[in-house]
Coordinates of C-alpha atoms in Angstrom, one line a residue:
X1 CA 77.2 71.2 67.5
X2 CA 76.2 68.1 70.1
X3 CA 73.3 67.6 71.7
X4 CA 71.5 68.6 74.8
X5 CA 72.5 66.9 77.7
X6 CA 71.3 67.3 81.6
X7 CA 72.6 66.3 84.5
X8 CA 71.5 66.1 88.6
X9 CA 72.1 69.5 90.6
X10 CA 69.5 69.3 93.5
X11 CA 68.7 66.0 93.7
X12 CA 71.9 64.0 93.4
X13 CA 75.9 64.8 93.9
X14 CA 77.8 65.8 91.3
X15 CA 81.5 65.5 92.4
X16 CA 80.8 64.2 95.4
X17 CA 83.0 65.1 98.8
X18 CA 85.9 65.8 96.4
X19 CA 83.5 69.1 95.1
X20 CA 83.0 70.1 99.0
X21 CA 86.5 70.2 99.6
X22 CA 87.2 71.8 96.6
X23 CA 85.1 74.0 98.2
X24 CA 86.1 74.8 101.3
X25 CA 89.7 75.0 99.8
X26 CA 88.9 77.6 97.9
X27 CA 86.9 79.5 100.2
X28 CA 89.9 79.4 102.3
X29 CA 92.1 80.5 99.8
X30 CA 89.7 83.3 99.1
X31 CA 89.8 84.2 102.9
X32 CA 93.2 84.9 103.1
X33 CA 92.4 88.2 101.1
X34 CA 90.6 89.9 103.8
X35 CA 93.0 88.6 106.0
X36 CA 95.4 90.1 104.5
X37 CA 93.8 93.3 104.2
X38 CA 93.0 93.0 108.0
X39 CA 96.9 93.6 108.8
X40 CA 96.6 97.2 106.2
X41 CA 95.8 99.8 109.0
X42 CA 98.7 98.3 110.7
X43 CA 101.5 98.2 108.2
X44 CA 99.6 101.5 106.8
X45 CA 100.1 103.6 110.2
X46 CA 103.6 101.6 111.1
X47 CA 105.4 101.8 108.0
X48 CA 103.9 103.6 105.4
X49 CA 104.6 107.9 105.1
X50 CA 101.6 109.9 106.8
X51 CA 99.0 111.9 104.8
X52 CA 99.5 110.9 101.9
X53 CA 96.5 108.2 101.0
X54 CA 96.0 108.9 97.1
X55 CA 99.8 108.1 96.6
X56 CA 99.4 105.0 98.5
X57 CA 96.3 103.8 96.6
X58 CA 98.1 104.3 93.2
X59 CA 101.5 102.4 94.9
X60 CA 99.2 100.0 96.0
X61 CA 97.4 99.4 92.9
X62 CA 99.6 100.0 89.5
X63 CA 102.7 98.2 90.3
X64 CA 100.8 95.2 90.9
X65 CA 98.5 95.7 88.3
X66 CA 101.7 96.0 86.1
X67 CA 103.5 93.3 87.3
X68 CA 100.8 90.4 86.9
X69 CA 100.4 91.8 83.6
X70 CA 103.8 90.8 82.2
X71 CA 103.2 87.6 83.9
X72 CA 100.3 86.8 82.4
X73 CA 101.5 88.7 79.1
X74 CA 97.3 89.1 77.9
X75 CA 95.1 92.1 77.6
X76 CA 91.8 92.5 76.9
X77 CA 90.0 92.2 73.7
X78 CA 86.5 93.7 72.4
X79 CA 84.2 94.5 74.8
X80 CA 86.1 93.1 77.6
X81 CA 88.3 97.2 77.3
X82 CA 85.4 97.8 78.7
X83 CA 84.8 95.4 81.3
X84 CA 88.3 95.9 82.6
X85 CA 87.9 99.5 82.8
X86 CA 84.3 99.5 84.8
X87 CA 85.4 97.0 86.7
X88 CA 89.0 98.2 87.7
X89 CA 87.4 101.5 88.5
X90 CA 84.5 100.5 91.0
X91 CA 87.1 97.3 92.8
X92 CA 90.0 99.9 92.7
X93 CA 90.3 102.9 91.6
X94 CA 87.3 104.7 93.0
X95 CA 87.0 102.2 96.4
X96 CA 91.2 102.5 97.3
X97 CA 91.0 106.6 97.7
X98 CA 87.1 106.8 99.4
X99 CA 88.2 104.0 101.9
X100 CA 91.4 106.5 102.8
X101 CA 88.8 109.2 102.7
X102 CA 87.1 107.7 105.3
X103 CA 89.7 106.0 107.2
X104 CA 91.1 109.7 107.8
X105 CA 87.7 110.8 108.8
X106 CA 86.2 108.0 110.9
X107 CA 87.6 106.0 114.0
X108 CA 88.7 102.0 112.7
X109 CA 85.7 100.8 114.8
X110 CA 83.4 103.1 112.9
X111 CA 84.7 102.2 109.6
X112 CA 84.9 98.5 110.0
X113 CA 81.4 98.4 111.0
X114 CA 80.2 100.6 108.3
X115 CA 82.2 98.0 105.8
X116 CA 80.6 94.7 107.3
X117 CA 77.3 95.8 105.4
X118 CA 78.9 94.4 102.5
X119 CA 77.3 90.7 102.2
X120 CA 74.2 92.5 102.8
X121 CA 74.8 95.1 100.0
X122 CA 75.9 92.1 97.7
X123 CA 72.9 90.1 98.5
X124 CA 70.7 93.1 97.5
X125 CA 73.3 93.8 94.5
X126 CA 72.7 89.9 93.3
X127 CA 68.7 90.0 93.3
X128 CA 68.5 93.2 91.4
X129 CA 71.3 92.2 88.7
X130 CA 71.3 88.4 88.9
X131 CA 67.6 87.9 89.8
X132 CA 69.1 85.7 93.0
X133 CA 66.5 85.4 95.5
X134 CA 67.9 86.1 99.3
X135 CA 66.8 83.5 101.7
X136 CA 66.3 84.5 105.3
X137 CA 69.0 82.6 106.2
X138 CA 71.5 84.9 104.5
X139 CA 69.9 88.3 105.5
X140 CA 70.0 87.0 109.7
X141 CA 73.6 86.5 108.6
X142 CA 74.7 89.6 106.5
X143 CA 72.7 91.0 110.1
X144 CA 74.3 89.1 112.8
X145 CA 77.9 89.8 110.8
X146 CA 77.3 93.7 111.3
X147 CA 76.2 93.2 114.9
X148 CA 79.4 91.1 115.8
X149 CA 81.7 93.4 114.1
X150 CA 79.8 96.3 115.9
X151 CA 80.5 94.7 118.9
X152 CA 84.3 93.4 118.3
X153 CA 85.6 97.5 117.0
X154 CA 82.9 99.4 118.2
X155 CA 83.8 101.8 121.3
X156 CA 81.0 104.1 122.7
X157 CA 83.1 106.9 122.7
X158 CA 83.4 106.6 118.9
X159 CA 82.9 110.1 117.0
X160 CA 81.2 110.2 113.8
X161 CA 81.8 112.4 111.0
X162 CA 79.3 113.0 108.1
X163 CA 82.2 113.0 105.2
X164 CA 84.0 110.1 106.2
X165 CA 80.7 108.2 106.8
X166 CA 79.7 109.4 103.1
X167 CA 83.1 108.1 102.0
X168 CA 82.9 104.6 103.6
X169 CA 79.2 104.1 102.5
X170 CA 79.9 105.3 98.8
X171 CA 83.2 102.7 99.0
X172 CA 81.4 99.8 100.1
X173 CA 78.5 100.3 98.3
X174 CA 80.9 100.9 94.7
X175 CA 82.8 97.2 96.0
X176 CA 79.5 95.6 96.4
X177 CA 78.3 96.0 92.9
X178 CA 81.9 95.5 92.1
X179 CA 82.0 92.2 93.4
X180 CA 78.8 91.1 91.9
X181 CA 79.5 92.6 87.8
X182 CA 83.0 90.5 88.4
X183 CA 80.8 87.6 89.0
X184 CA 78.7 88.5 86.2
X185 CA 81.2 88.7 83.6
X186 CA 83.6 86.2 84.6
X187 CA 86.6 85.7 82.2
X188 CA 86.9 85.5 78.7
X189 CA 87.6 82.0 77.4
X190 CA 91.4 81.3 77.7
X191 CA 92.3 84.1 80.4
X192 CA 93.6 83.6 84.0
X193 CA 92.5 85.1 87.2
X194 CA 95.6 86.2 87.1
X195 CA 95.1 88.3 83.9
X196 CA 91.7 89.5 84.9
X197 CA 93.5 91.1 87.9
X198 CA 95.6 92.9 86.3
X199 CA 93.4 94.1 84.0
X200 CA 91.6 95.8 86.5
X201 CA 94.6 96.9 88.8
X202 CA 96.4 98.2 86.1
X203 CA 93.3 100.1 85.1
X204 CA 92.6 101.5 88.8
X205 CA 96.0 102.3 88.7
X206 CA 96.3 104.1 86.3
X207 CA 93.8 106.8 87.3
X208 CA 94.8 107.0 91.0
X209 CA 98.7 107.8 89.6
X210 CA 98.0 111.1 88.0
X211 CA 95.3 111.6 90.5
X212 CA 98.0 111.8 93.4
X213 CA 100.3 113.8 91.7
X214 CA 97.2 116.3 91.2
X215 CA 96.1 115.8 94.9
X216 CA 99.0 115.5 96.6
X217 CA 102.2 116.4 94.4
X218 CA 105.7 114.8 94.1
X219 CA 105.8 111.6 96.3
X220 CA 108.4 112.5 98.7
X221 CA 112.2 110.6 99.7
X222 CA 111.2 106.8 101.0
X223 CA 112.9 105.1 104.4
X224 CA 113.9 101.7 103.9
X225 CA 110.8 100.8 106.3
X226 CA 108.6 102.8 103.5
X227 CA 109.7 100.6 100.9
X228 CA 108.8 97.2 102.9
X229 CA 105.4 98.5 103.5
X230 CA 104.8 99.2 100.5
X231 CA 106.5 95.9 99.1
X232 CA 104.0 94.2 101.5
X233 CA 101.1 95.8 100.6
X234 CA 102.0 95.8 96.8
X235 CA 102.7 91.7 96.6
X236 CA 100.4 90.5 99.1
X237 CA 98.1 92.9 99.9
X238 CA 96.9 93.4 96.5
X239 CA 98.2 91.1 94.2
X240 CA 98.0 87.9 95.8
X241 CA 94.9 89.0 97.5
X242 CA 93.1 89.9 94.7
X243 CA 93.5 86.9 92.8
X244 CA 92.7 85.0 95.4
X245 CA 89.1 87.5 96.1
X246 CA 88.1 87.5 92.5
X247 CA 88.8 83.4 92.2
X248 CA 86.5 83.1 95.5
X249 CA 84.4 85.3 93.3
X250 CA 84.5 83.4 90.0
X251 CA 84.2 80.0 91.6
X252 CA 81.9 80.2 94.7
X253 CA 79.6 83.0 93.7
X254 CA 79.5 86.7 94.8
X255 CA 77.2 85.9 98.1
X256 CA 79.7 83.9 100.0
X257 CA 82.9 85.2 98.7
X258 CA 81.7 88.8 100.3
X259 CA 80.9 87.1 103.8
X260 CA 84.4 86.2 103.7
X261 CA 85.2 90.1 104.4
X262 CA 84.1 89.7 107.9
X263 CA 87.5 88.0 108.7
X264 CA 89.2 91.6 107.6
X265 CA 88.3 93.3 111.3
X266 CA 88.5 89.9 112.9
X267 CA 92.5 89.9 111.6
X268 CA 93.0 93.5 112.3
X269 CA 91.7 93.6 116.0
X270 CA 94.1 89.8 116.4
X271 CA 97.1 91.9 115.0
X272 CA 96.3 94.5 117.7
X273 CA 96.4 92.2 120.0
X274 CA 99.6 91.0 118.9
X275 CA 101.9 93.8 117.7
X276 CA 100.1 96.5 120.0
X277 CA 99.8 94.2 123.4
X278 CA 96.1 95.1 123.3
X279 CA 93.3 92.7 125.2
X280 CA 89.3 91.6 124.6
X281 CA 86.8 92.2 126.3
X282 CA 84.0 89.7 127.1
X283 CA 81.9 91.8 124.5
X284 CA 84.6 91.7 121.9
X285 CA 84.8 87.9 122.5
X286 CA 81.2 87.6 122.0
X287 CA 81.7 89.9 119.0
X288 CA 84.1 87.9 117.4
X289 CA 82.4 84.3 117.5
X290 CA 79.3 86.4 115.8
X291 CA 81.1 87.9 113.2
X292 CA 82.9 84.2 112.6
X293 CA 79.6 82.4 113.0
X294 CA 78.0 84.6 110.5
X295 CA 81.1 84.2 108.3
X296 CA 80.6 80.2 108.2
X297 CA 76.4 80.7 107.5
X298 CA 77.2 82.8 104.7
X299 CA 79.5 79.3 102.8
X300 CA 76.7 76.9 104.0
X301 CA 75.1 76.1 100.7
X302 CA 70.8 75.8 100.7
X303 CA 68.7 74.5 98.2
X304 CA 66.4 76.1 95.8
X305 CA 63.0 75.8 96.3
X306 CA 60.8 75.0 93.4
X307 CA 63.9 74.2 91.1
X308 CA 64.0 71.2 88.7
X309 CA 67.2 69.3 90.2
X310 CA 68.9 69.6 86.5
X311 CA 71.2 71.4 84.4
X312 CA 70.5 72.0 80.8
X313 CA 73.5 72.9 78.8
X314 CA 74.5 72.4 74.8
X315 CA 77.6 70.9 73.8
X316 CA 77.8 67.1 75.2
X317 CA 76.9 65.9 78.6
X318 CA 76.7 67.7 82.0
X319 CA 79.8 68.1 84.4
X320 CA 80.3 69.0 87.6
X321 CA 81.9 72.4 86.3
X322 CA 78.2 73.0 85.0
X323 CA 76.9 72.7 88.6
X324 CA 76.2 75.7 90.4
X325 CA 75.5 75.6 93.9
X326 CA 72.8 77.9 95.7
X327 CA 75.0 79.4 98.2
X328 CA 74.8 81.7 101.2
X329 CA 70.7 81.0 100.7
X330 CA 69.9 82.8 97.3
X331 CA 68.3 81.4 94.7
X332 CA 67.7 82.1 90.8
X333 CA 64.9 81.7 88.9
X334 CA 65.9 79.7 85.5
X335 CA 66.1 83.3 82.8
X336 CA 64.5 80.8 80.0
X337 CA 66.4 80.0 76.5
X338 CA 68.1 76.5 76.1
X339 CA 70.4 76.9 79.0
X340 CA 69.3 76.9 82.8
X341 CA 71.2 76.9 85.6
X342 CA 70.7 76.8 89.1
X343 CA 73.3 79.1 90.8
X344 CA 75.1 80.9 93.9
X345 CA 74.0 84.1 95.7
X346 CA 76.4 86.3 93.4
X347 CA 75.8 83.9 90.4
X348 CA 76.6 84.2 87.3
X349 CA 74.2 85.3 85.1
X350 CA 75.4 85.6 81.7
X351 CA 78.3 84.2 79.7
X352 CA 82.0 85.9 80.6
X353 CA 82.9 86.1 76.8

């Protein structure tokens, strides 16, 4: 076994600007997920068959789930049958059905608004599981995110309704600590992103597919426009999405991969605008640039306070893989043993064997 080597985290750069554009490239890759997902309602309501939300979870989820899993061609071993199960339950099969739940219950203003407590959710999520210590900086963000997505979808003459506002709250609350145990865990050594995904669609899958047929019976006779929503949402809206979200996860840190989910109502109102010829107001301008602004905090990496400005780590000497920047304002206290790190709001803590 080599030695114990350390290497600059606070006080110096490791990587230098190519590690900040790494970055930012894949925090924009990890934002086209929720931009993605922002154009669902629309294909959902414009080509998708009505009433029927538990079949369209389980189309949504398994075929994708089933087809990165013969491209990756790797399942799970020892306690990660576990893992994959908890984890494709809370990120899929339990939060797919409750959002429909609420969706069918709650105007899209409503429900947006209700889902743009998420970074604030995670944050709390992180410190209780991860021991990551929100800064103020993040909490005024995760605040001023819910304020401008209030302001972008809300509409006064909204009606609320107490089982689709149970059914959003449950959903977002079950994606939050999602989104934080996926950063937890990681991978195991030698698996994709790609696998992991399809691990945990495949799992959500395959308890929404005898759920609808409970729920909702037979699927009935698809149109040709059925099928290309469906192929849509199926390749892009899930699959690609998802690898893309749980990278952002496994690479940035929990924290400012879920601030990324304020560009989701920021996309749908745009396609709107678009497809449905609708307009802004001033206050859904101002809304917008809010929910943006806070979007952009929430990647802005701080610095820990009180942290030595090194990484301890066995095996040979550090790397700029071993660095773990404090993002969206968290930080972690150092958990003791031979191995400290300093790392992101949703931060690892643990191995992902």
């Amino acid at each position: 076994m080599g030695g114990v080597a350390m290497g600059k985290v606070g006080g110096g750069k490791v990587g230098g600007g190519k590690a900040s554009a790494g970055r930012m490239g894949v925090a924009a890759a990890a934002a086209l997920a929720p931009a993605m997902w922002g154009t669902t309602y629309l294909v959902t309501t414009e080509l998708l068959p009505d009433g029927r939300p538990m079949l369209l979870a389980a189309l949504r989820a398994l075929p994708a789930g089933l087809l990165l899993l013969l491209l990756g061609r790797k399942l799970p071993r020892g306690r990660w049958w576990g893992r994959a199960a908890i984890l494709g339950m809370l990120n899929i099969g339990f939060f797919f059905p409750l959002i429909f739940v609420g969706a069918y219950h709650l105007p899209g203003g409503v429900a947006a608004t209700i889902g743009a407590i998420q970074p604030l959710l995670v944050i709390g999520f992180s410190a209780m599981i991860l021991g990551a210590r929100p800064s103020r900086r993040a909490v005024i963000a995760g605040l001023v995110g819910v304020v401008g997505v209030g302001l972008l979808v809300l509409k006064g003459s909204a009606k609320l309704d107490g089982v689709g506002i149970a059914a959003m709250l449950t959903a977002i609350v079950i994606m939050a600590l999602g989104t934080v145990l996926t950063r937890k865990w990681g991978k195991p050594e030698g698996v994709t992103m790609l696998d992991l995904t399809a691990w945990q669609l495949t799992a959500g899958g395959l308890f929404l597919a005898p759920l609808a047929l409970v729920t909702e019976g037979a699927p009935p006779a698809f149109t040709g426009e059925n099928w290309i929503g469906f192929a849509y949402l199926g390749l892009f809206g899930t699959a690609l999405a998802y690898v893309l979200w749980f990278r952002g996860i496994d690479r940035l840190g929990a924290g400012p991969v879920s601030f990324l989910s304020l560009v989701n109502p920021a996309v749908a109102t745009l396609g709107g605008i678009v497809v449905l010829s609708q307009t802004l107001t001033v206050w859904q301008i101002l809304g917008l640039l809010l929910a943006l602004g806070a979007m952009f905090a929430g990647q802005a990496p701080g610095k820990p306070k009180g942290e030595p400005s090194t990484v301890v780590r066995q095996g040979g000497p550090a790397t700029a893989a071993d660095t773990r920047e404090v993002a969206a304002g968290a930080e972690d206290e150092p958990s003791g043993g031979p191995r400290r790190e300093v790392v992101a709001a949703g931060g690892r803590g643990g191995s992902g064997d």
